[in-house]
Short mmCIF file of C-alpha atoms in Angstrom, two decimals:
data_model
loop_
_atom_site.label_atom_id
_atom_site.label_comp_id
_atom_site.label_asym_id
_atom_site.label_seq_id
_atom_site.Cartn_x
_atom_site.Cartn_y
_atom_site.Cartn_z
CA UNK A 764 52.45 31.06 51.80
CA UNK A 765 51.28 27.49 51.95
CA UNK A 766 51.82 24.95 54.71
CA UNK A 767 51.94 21.21 54.09
CA UNK A 768 52.86 18.26 56.29
CA UNK A 769 53.83 14.63 55.78
CA UNK A 770 53.94 11.58 58.01
CA UNK A 771 53.19 7.87 57.63
CA UNK A 772 49.43 8.48 57.84
CA UNK A 773 49.37 10.83 54.84
CA UNK A 774 48.26 8.14 52.38
CA UNK A 775 45.59 6.66 54.70
CA UNK A 776 42.06 6.97 53.44
CA UNK A 777 39.58 8.90 55.54
CA UNK A 778 36.49 7.57 53.75
CA UNK A 779 35.44 4.33 52.07
CA UNK A 780 32.56 2.31 50.66
CA UNK A 781 30.37 -0.29 52.37
CA UNK A 782 27.08 -2.09 51.96
CA UNK A 783 23.89 -0.19 52.73
CA UNK A 784 23.30 0.45 56.48
CA UNK A 785 26.80 -0.74 57.46
CA UNK A 786 29.90 1.20 58.44
CA UNK A 787 32.98 1.26 56.24
CA UNK A 788 35.79 -0.12 58.43
CA UNK A 789 39.40 -1.06 57.97
CA UNK A 790 41.67 -2.24 60.75
CA UNK A 791 45.23 -0.95 60.73
CA UNK A 792 48.02 -0.71 63.24
CA UNK A 793 48.33 2.85 64.54
CA UNK A 794 51.92 3.98 64.98
CA UNK A 795 52.62 7.67 65.42
CA UNK A 796 55.75 8.62 63.54
CA UNK A 797 57.66 11.82 62.97
CA UNK A 798 55.73 14.59 61.20
CA UNK A 799 57.57 17.02 58.95
CA UNK A 800 56.10 20.38 57.98
CA UNK A 801 57.18 22.55 55.04
CA UNK A 802 56.34 26.25 54.82
CA UNK A 803 57.26 27.97 51.54
CA UNK A 804 56.75 31.67 50.81
CA UNK A 805 56.08 32.25 47.11
CA UNK A 806 55.91 35.32 44.89
CA UNK A 807 55.38 35.80 41.17
CA UNK A 808 59.16 35.64 40.74
CA UNK A 809 59.47 32.30 42.56
CA UNK A 810 60.30 31.01 46.01
CA UNK A 811 61.21 33.74 48.51
CA UNK A 812 61.92 31.51 51.52
CA UNK A 813 61.26 27.98 52.71
CA UNK A 814 61.42 26.27 56.08
CA UNK A 815 61.17 22.55 56.79
CA UNK A 816 60.81 21.49 60.40
CA UNK A 817 60.03 18.44 62.46
CA UNK A 818 56.59 18.74 64.05
CA UNK A 819 53.85 21.28 63.45
CA UNK A 820 53.92 25.06 63.27
CA UNK A 821 52.56 27.17 66.08
CA UNK A 822 51.36 30.74 65.76
CA UNK A 823 54.63 32.03 67.23
CA UNK A 824 56.83 29.93 64.92
CA UNK A 825 54.81 31.08 61.90
CA UNK A 826 55.10 34.73 62.93
CA UNK A 827 58.85 34.34 63.45
CA UNK A 828 59.20 32.81 59.95
CA UNK A 829 57.31 35.68 58.33
CA UNK A 830 59.21 38.41 60.18
CA UNK A 831 62.68 36.94 59.68
CA UNK A 832 62.34 35.60 56.12
CA UNK A 833 59.57 37.42 54.27
CA UNK A 834 59.29 40.97 55.61
#
């Protein structure tokens, strides 16, 4: 299983370059948008199950996915 998520901040850089002894800064407008999370379950034969949801997974949601779709 592998979890991935996507929102409008996905392509934002976390690091950058700057002159010596200065901070790397970039000013942007911060707008929190909808986050989508995909959780596929894979085997050697291919995809067993997949779930796409709005928001992030919790421990309980993950456990429910495994019990109802994988086991």
